Amino acid sequence: MSTVVLHGVVSLDGFVAGPDDDPGPIFDWYVNGDHRLDSQDMADPAPGGLRVSRASYDYVRPMWDAIGVMVIGRHLFDLTNGWEGRPPTGDHVVVVSHRPKPDGWHPEAAYHFVDDLTAAIATARGLAGDRVVALAAGDVGGQALALGLVDEVALDLAPVVLGEGKRFFGPNSTSVLLDDPHVVIQGDRVLHLRYRVRR
Amino acid sequence: MSTVVLHGVVSLDGFVAGPDDDPGPIFDWYVNGDHRLDSQDMADPAPGGLRVSRASYDYVRPMWDAIGVMVIGRHLFDLTNGWEGRPPTGDHVVVVSHRPKPDGWHPEAAYHFVDDLTAAIATARGLAGDRVVALAAGDVGGQALALGLVDEVALDLAPVVLGEGKRFFGPNSTSVLLDDPHVVIQGDRVLHLRYRVRR
């Protein structure tokens, strides 16, 4: 049975990005270290890419490896053009959207467009098997939490106040109790927190 | 020289209370332990009061003892009726308000009504001497942070999503960078975090 984890980087005031979708300084921890996160070789000397502190690498890399399926909203799909058909983590991406896949968009990609959030999570669970379903924070993620479809919440808390922007839990979230965090790891410009949702 | 600390209990989605000013479950940690916080005797057997975990007591009690002056907005003053003239921490309370002290309200109380936020913080610093100025989270606190009047931010982060309510940093906050937290302490239903503001 898969675990559904609502996941994202967040500012101290609860935003995953500014109003213009720019995460700004809350992503600093992705590029201020010397352990290559987006490569199978953490000492990969190739330029570019994500380079994090050792503490962040040791937490995030196994988490990424455990992900089987990502669930994202249409906004993130459009913003990234679906990462050109290559999921940054996992093997499949489920896009929650009332609109279908764009005509001719990467026909080979394992992207699944589902027009209903509950059905999208069910599809993702089916595809994930025993692996993790990673649900992107934001409007869709907050709705899923409110619907009781989320098992855990993982926040990468940046020491930044953004002031305004897109909320981690979206605009529709209702009151939800979580357990105390079972992960509290200090990186460099990020505090990794992970909570189980109370049933 | 006093330190100005913006301070409050906050939900994971950044709220200090619901829309009705009810903090709800984010205050659970204040009453779920056996160490009496609001008494000079931590084993005080008298009924009622705030009873926290040992970890929270060891962090919060010295913090409270260090406070010389509280700065609050008019909303919190009206909500609590100024705690009937007895500051919960410190010796003085500065109320940021365009309206004066209510006629006949506790003439003996060391409460100071100041009609300008910058002047209010200056008044509080003067009264505090070397002790801490504790600035309540919310609209006034967020404005002070945006104005560069805050030295540290102390959040007691509850494992709760409230969904909507009054924001810790208020509606007016601008983008501000903080250092990584120098305090990360896990209590029971609270994670105590403390950050210095970057200059």
Short mmCIF file of C-alpha atoms in Angstrom, two decimals:
data_model
loop_
_atom_site.label_atom_id
_atom_site.label_comp_id
_atom_site.label_asym_id
_atom_site.label_seq_id
_atom_site.Cartn_x
_atom_site.Cartn_y
_atom_site.Cartn_z
CA MET A 1 0.00 0.00 0.00
CA SER A 2 1.49 3.30 -1.01
CA THR A 3 1.89 6.35 1.22
CA VAL A 4 0.65 9.71 -0.03
CA VAL A 5 3.01 12.50 1.03
CA LEU A 6 2.07 16.14 0.56
CA HIS A 7 5.41 17.72 -0.12
CA GLY A 8 7.00 21.07 -0.86
CA VAL A 9 9.41 23.82 0.07
CA VAL A 10 7.72 26.51 2.12
CA SER A 11 8.45 29.91 3.60
CA LEU A 12 7.92 30.68 7.29
CA ASP A 13 4.67 32.38 6.34
CA GLY A 14 3.38 29.35 4.48
CA PHE A 15 4.05 30.13 0.82
CA VAL A 16 5.56 27.83 -1.82
CA ALA A 17 6.20 30.73 -4.19
CA GLY A 18 5.55 34.42 -4.63
CA PRO A 19 2.48 35.68 -6.51
CA ASP A 20 4.49 35.42 -9.76
CA ASP A 21 5.28 31.71 -9.11
CA ASP A 22 8.91 32.58 -8.30
CA PRO A 23 10.07 30.63 -5.22
CA GLY A 24 12.88 33.16 -4.77
CA PRO A 25 15.14 32.58 -1.76
CA ILE A 26 13.18 29.59 -0.40
CA PHE A 27 15.05 27.47 -3.00
CA ASP A 28 18.52 28.68 -1.93
CA TRP A 29 19.22 25.40 -0.11
CA TYR A 30 18.93 23.51 -3.41
CA VAL A 31 22.08 25.15 -4.80
CA ASN A 32 24.28 26.12 -1.84
CA GLY A 33 25.93 22.77 -1.07
CA ASP A 34 28.37 20.34 -2.63
CA HIS A 35 26.32 17.13 -2.79
CA ARG A 36 24.71 16.64 -6.16
CA LEU A 37 21.07 15.81 -5.53
CA ASP A 38 19.81 15.26 -9.09
CA SER A 39 22.42 12.71 -10.09
CA GLN A 40 23.13 9.13 -9.09
CA ASP A 41 26.64 10.33 -8.20
CA MET A 42 26.56 12.72 -5.27
CA ALA A 43 30.08 13.92 -6.17
CA ASP A 44 29.13 14.44 -9.83
CA PRO A 45 31.48 17.22 -10.99
CA ALA A 46 29.32 18.26 -13.97
CA PRO A 47 28.28 21.91 -13.81
CA GLY A 48 24.75 23.02 -12.95
CA GLY A 49 22.20 20.91 -11.17
CA LEU A 50 21.06 20.83 -7.58
CA ARG A 51 23.79 20.88 -4.96
CA VAL A 52 22.74 20.61 -1.34
CA SER A 53 24.33 20.19 2.07
CA ARG A 54 25.21 16.72 3.31
CA ALA A 55 22.33 16.81 5.82
CA SER A 56 19.83 17.67 3.10
CA TYR A 57 21.28 15.07 0.73
CA ASP A 58 21.02 12.31 3.31
CA TYR A 59 17.35 13.16 3.90
CA VAL A 60 16.13 14.13 0.44
CA ARG A 61 17.90 11.58 -1.79
CA PRO A 62 16.32 8.50 -0.13
CA MET A 63 12.97 10.28 -0.11
CA TRP A 64 13.24 10.92 -3.85
CA ASP A 65 14.30 7.32 -4.45
CA ALA A 66 11.18 6.10 -2.63
CA ILE A 67 8.82 8.08 -4.87
CA GLY A 68 6.96 6.07 -7.49
CA VAL A 69 4.43 8.62 -8.70
CA MET A 70 4.06 12.38 -8.53
CA VAL A 71 0.66 14.08 -8.44
CA ILE A 72 0.59 17.69 -9.58
CA GLY A 73 -1.96 20.32 -10.54
CA ARG A 74 -2.37 21.73 -14.02
CA HIS A 75 -0.73 24.97 -12.96
CA LEU A 76 2.57 23.26 -12.18
CA PHE A 77 2.33 21.18 -15.34
CA ASP A 78 1.88 24.28 -17.47
CA LEU A 79 4.59 26.18 -15.59
CA THR A 80 7.21 23.48 -16.20
CA ASN A 81 5.71 22.09 -19.42
CA GLY A 82 5.65 18.81 -17.49
CA TRP A 83 9.44 18.84 -17.23
CA GLU A 84 9.37 17.93 -20.94
CA GLY A 85 8.02 14.49 -20.16
CA ARG A 86 10.75 13.50 -17.70
CA PRO A 87 9.46 13.25 -14.10
CA PRO A 88 12.04 14.76 -11.69
CA THR A 89 11.26 11.91 -9.30
CA GLY A 90 9.42 8.62 -9.79
CA ASP A 91 8.25 6.90 -12.93
CA HIS A 92 4.81 8.40 -13.46
CA VAL A 93 3.13 11.77 -13.13
CA VAL A 94 -0.60 12.16 -12.55
CA VAL A 95 -1.88 15.61 -13.56
CA VAL A 96 -5.14 16.71 -11.94
CA SER A 97 -6.82 18.71 -14.68
CA HIS A 98 -10.15 19.36 -16.34
CA ARG A 99 -8.26 19.81 -19.59
CA PRO A 100 -6.71 16.87 -21.48
CA LYS A 101 -3.05 16.37 -22.31
CA PRO A 102 -1.95 18.93 -24.94
CA ASP A 103 -2.16 17.57 -28.48
CA GLY A 104 1.08 15.90 -29.47
CA TRP A 105 2.78 16.53 -26.13
CA HIS A 106 5.46 13.88 -25.50
CA PRO A 107 3.36 10.83 -26.43
CA GLU A 108 5.97 8.52 -24.87
CA ALA A 109 5.78 10.12 -21.41
CA ALA A 110 4.10 8.26 -18.53
CA TYR A 111 1.84 11.20 -17.71
CA HIS A 112 -1.79 10.59 -16.82
CA PHE A 113 -4.42 13.35 -16.93
CA VAL A 114 -7.29 12.78 -14.50
CA ASP A 115 -10.29 15.06 -14.14
CA ASP A 116 -11.03 14.46 -10.43
CA LEU A 117 -8.79 14.68 -7.40
CA THR A 118 -10.00 11.55 -5.60
CA ALA A 119 -9.71 9.53 -8.80
CA ALA A 120 -6.27 11.02 -9.45
CA ILE A 121 -4.98 9.89 -6.05
CA ALA A 122 -6.47 6.43 -6.60
CA THR A 123 -4.77 6.23 -10.00
CA ALA A 124 -1.48 7.32 -8.44
CA ARG A 125 -1.76 4.75 -5.65
CA GLY A 126 -2.42 2.03 -8.19
CA LEU A 127 0.62 3.01 -10.25
CA ALA A 128 2.86 3.42 -7.18
CA GLY A 129 2.32 -0.03 -5.69
CA ASP A 130 4.38 -0.04 -2.49
CA ARG A 131 6.20 3.16 -3.39
CA VAL A 132 5.41 6.72 -2.34
CA VAL A 133 2.93 9.02 -4.01
CA ALA A 134 4.38 12.54 -3.82
CA LEU A 135 1.68 15.17 -3.99
CA ALA A 136 2.85 18.69 -4.81
CA ALA A 137 1.96 21.37 -2.26
CA GLY A 138 -0.46 24.06 -3.34
CA ASP A 139 -4.13 24.23 -4.23
CA VAL A 140 -4.49 20.58 -5.26
CA GLY A 141 -2.42 19.33 -2.33
CA GLY A 142 -4.44 21.35 0.18
CA GLN A 143 -7.69 20.01 -1.26
CA ALA A 144 -6.41 16.44 -0.98
CA LEU A 145 -5.48 17.02 2.67
CA ALA A 146 -8.93 18.41 3.38
CA LEU A 147 -10.47 15.35 1.69
CA GLY A 148 -8.52 12.97 3.93
CA LEU A 149 -6.42 11.62 1.05
CA VAL A 150 -3.01 12.48 2.53
CA ASP A 151 -0.95 10.26 4.89
CA GLU A 152 2.00 12.53 5.60
CA VAL A 153 3.06 16.14 5.17
CA ALA A 154 6.72 16.91 4.39
CA LEU A 155 7.77 20.53 4.55
CA ASP A 156 11.18 21.91 3.68
CA LEU A 157 10.93 25.06 5.77
CA ALA A 158 13.12 27.93 4.55
CA PRO A 159 14.14 30.75 6.92
CA VAL A 160 12.41 33.31 4.75
CA VAL A 161 9.26 35.41 5.01
CA LEU A 162 7.86 35.90 1.51
CA GLY A 163 5.00 38.22 2.52
CA GLU A 164 2.56 37.01 -0.12
CA GLY A 165 2.19 34.27 -2.66
CA LYS A 166 0.91 30.76 -3.32
CA ARG A 167 -0.01 28.91 -0.15
CA PHE A 168 1.42 25.46 0.69
CA PHE A 169 -2.02 24.25 1.78
CA GLY A 170 -3.93 26.24 -0.85
CA PRO A 171 -6.97 28.40 -0.18
CA ASN A 172 -9.43 25.62 0.61
CA SER A 173 -7.83 23.72 3.44
CA THR A 174 -9.84 22.88 6.51
CA SER A 175 -8.53 22.26 10.02
CA VAL A 176 -6.40 19.08 10.23
CA LEU A 177 -4.40 17.64 13.12
CA LEU A 178 -1.00 16.04 12.53
CA ASP A 179 1.27 14.07 14.84
CA ASP A 180 4.41 15.69 16.16
CA PRO A 181 7.11 15.59 13.47
CA HIS A 182 9.02 12.32 13.13
CA VAL A 183 11.65 14.11 11.05
CA VAL A 184 13.37 17.34 12.16
CA ILE A 185 16.62 17.83 10.22
CA GLN A 186 18.53 21.09 9.93
CA GLY A 187 20.14 21.70 6.57
CA ASP A 188 21.75 24.88 5.26
CA ARG A 189 18.90 27.40 4.70
CA VAL A 190 16.24 24.73 5.26
CA LEU A 191 14.67 22.78 8.10
CA HIS A 192 13.27 19.44 6.93
CA LEU A 193 10.06 18.50 8.75
CA ARG A 194 7.82 15.50 8.27
CA TYR A 195 4.48 14.82 9.96
CA ARG A 196 1.95 12.01 9.87
CA VAL A 197 -1.69 13.06 9.50
CA ARG A 198 -3.89 12.07 12.44
CA ARG A 199 -6.84 9.86 11.63
CA MET B 1 20.42 47.32 24.31
CA SER B 2 17.21 45.34 24.24
CA THR B 3 16.35 42.66 21.69
CA VAL B 4 12.98 42.83 19.93
CA VAL B 5 11.53 39.35 19.47
CA LEU B 6 8.45 38.78 17.32
CA HIS B 7 6.78 35.91 19.09
CA GLY B 8 3.74 33.68 18.89
CA VAL B 9 2.22 30.24 18.55
CA VAL B 10 1.53 29.38 14.93
CA SER B 11 -0.10 26.66 12.87
CA LEU B 12 1.71 24.91 10.02
CA ASP B 13 -0.17 27.15 7.61
CA GLY B 14 0.94 30.33 9.36
CA PHE B 15 -2.04 31.30 11.49
CA VAL B 16 -2.01 32.44 15.13
CA ALA B 17 -5.77 31.92 15.47
CA GLY B 18 -8.85 31.09 13.48
CA PRO B 19 -11.01 33.83 11.94
CA ASP B 20 -12.93 34.03 15.23
CA ASP B 21 -9.69 34.64 17.21
CA ASP B 22 -9.86 31.13 18.66
CA PRO B 23 -6.39 29.52 18.62
CA GLY B 24 -8.04 26.13 18.93
CA PRO B 25 -5.67 23.14 18.96
CA ILE B 26 -2.50 25.20 18.40
CA PHE B 27 -2.59 25.96 22.16
CA ASP B 28 -2.84 22.28 23.20
CA TRP B 29 0.83 22.22 24.25
CA TYR B 30 0.11 24.87 26.90
CA VAL B 31 -2.05 22.47 28.92
CA ASN B 32 -0.89 18.92 28.15
CA GLY B 33 2.15 18.68 30.45
CA ASP B 34 2.95 18.61 34.14
CA HIS B 35 5.31 21.57 34.49
CA ARG B 36 3.52 24.68 35.64
CA LEU B 37 4.58 27.50 33.33
CA ASP B 38 2.71 30.46 34.84
CA SER B 39 3.98 30.03 38.39
CA GLN B 40 7.37 30.48 40.04
CA ASP B 41 7.00 26.87 41.22
CA MET B 42 7.08 24.45 38.31
CA ALA B 43 5.55 21.73 40.51
CA ASP B 44 2.78 24.08 41.75
CA PRO B 45 -0.12 21.70 42.54
CA ALA B 46 -2.83 24.40 42.32
CA PRO B 47 -5.49 23.58 39.75
CA GLY B 48 -5.75 25.37 36.42
CA GLY B 49 -2.97 27.32 34.78
CA LEU B 50 -0.56 26.44 32.00
CA ARG B 51 1.08 23.02 32.24
CA VAL B 52 3.64 22.14 29.62
CA SER B 53 6.16 19.41 28.89
CA ARG B 54 9.59 19.58 30.48
CA ALA B 55 11.18 20.47 27.13
CA SER B 56 8.78 23.38 26.64
CA TYR B 57 9.20 24.54 30.24
CA ASP B 58 12.99 24.59 29.95
CA TYR B 59 12.76 26.75 26.83
CA VAL B 60 9.80 29.00 27.54
CA ARG B 61 10.26 29.80 31.24
CA PRO B 62 13.69 31.46 30.80
CA MET B 63 12.38 33.26 27.71
CA TRP B 64 9.47 34.65 29.71
CA ASP B 65 11.82 35.65 32.54
CA ALA B 66 13.95 37.61 30.08
CA ILE B 67 11.02 39.71 28.84
CA GLY B 68 10.86 43.27 30.13
CA VAL B 69 8.15 44.73 27.91
CA MET B 70 5.41 43.36 25.69
CA VAL B 71 4.20 45.19 22.60
CA ILE B 72 0.72 44.31 21.41
CA GLY B 73 -1.87 45.63 18.99
CA ARG B 74 -5.21 47.09 19.99
CA HIS B 75 -7.00 43.96 18.86
CA LEU B 76 -5.22 41.76 21.40
CA PHE B 77 -5.68 44.39 24.09
CA ASP B 78 -9.43 44.52 23.49
CA LEU B 79 -9.67 40.74 23.22
CA THR B 80 -8.06 40.16 26.63
CA ASN B 81 -9.07 43.50 28.19
CA GLY B 82 -5.33 43.95 28.66
CA TRP B 83 -5.20 40.92 30.97
CA GLU B 84 -6.93 43.20 33.52
CA GLY B 85 -3.78 45.27 33.90
CA ARG B 86 -1.45 42.39 34.74
CA PRO B 87 1.08 41.67 31.96
CA PRO B 88 1.46 37.89 31.51
CA THR B 89 5.19 38.48 31.05
CA GLY B 90 7.40 41.50 31.78
CA ASP B 91 6.68 44.67 33.69
CA HIS B 92 5.24 46.91 30.99
CA VAL B 93 2.90 46.62 28.03
CA VAL B 94 3.00 49.00 25.08
CA VAL B 95 -0.24 49.04 23.11
CA VAL B 96 -0.03 50.24 19.52
CA SER B 97 -3.30 52.05 19.00
CA HIS B 98 -4.84 55.13 17.46
CA ARG B 99 -7.33 55.16 20.34
CA PRO B 100 -6.32 56.14 23.90
CA LYS B 101 -6.51 53.96 27.00
CA PRO B 102 -10.16 53.38 27.94
CA ASP B 103 -11.45 55.88 30.52
CA GLY B 104 -10.87 54.60 34.02
CA TRP B 105 -9.17 51.38 32.87
CA HIS B 106 -6.77 50.13 35.58
CA PRO B 107 -5.01 53.47 36.28
CA GLU B 108 -2.29 51.65 38.23
CA ALA B 109 -1.25 49.41 35.34
CA ALA B 110 2.06 50.03 33.51
CA TYR B 111 0.39 50.11 30.11
CA HIS B 112 1.44 52.69 27.53
CA PHE B 113 -0.70 53.58 24.52
CA VAL B 114 1.33 54.79 21.55
CA ASP B 115 -0.15 55.94 18.25
CA ASP B 116 2.72 54.92 15.94
CA LEU B 117 4.51 51.61 15.55
CA THR B 118 8.06 52.92 15.29
CA ALA B 119 7.52 55.15 18.33
CA ALA B 120 5.93 52.24 20.19
CA ILE B 121 8.99 50.03 19.64
CA ALA B 122 11.29 52.89 20.71
CA THR B 123 9.21 53.37 23.86
CA ALA B 124 9.36 49.64 24.56
CA ARG B 125 13.14 49.53 24.05
CA GLY B 126 13.56 52.42 26.45
CA LEU B 127 11.45 50.73 29.11
CA ALA B 128 13.12 47.34 28.60
CA GLY B 129 16.72 48.44 29.10
CA ASP B 130 18.78 45.29 28.63
CA ARG B 131 15.75 43.01 28.73
CA VAL B 132 13.73 41.61 25.84
CA VAL B 133 10.90 43.37 24.04
CA ALA B 134 8.34 40.70 23.12
CA LEU B 135 6.25 41.74 20.16
CA ALA B 136 3.04 39.79 19.63
CA ALA B 137 2.66 38.09 16.27
CA GLY B 138 -0.08 39.33 13.98
CA ASP B 139 -0.74 42.51 12.02
CA VAL B 140 1.37 44.82 14.18
CA GLY B 141 4.20 42.30 14.47
CA GLY B 142 4.30 41.75 10.72
CA GLN B 143 4.41 45.48 10.09
CA ALA B 144 7.29 45.86 12.55
CA LEU B 145 9.23 43.08 10.77
CA ALA B 146 8.66 44.79 7.41
CA LEU B 147 9.90 48.08 8.90
CA GLY B 148 13.16 46.45 10.07
CA LEU B 149 12.29 46.87 13.76
CA VAL B 150 12.56 43.17 14.71
CA ASP B 151 15.76 41.38 15.79
CA GLU B 152 14.48 37.81 16.18
CA VAL B 153 11.44 35.72 15.31
CA ALA B 154 10.32 33.02 17.77
CA LEU B 155 7.66 30.62 16.55
CA ASP B 156 6.01 27.88 18.57
CA LEU B 157 4.98 25.71 15.65
CA ALA B 158 1.97 23.47 16.33
CA PRO B 159 1.36 20.33 14.22
CA VAL B 160 -1.98 21.68 13.08
CA VAL B 161 -3.38 23.06 9.84
CA LEU B 162 -6.02 25.67 10.70
CA GLY B 163 -7.10 26.37 7.11
CA GLU B 164 -7.87 30.05 7.65
CA GLY B 165 -7.44 32.74 10.24
CA LYS B 166 -5.19 35.51 11.52
CA ARG B 167 -1.70 35.40 10.03
CA PHE B 168 1.44 35.33 12.20
CA PHE B 169 3.10 37.90 9.95
CA GLY B 170 -0.09 39.83 9.22
CA PRO B 171 -1.27 40.89 5.78
CA ASN B 172 1.39 43.54 5.12
CA SER B 173 4.64 41.68 5.45
CA THR B 174 7.30 42.06 2.80
CA SER B 175 10.04 39.55 1.96
CA VAL B 176 12.58 39.18 4.79
CA LEU B 177 15.53 36.81 5.17
CA LEU B 178 16.32 35.20 8.51
CA ASP B 179 19.30 33.14 9.63
CA ASP B 180 18.91 29.40 10.11
CA PRO B 181 17.20 28.74 13.45
CA HIS B 182 19.47 28.82 16.52
CA VAL B 183 16.73 27.11 18.54
CA VAL B 184 14.98 23.90 17.42
CA ILE B 185 13.32 22.20 20.39
CA GLN B 186 10.64 19.52 20.16
CA GLY B 187 7.95 19.72 22.83
CA ASP B 188 4.68 17.83 23.03
CA ARG B 189 2.42 19.23 20.27
CA VAL B 190 4.84 22.08 19.55
CA LEU B 191 8.20 22.68 17.87
CA HIS B 192 9.98 25.71 19.29
CA LEU B 193 11.91 27.63 16.63
CA ARG B 194 13.89 30.83 16.95
CA TYR B 195 15.54 32.81 14.16
CA ARG B 196 17.65 35.96 13.94
CA VAL B 197 16.63 38.46 11.28
CA ARG B 198 19.33 39.08 8.66
CA ARG B 199 20.47 42.69 8.29
#
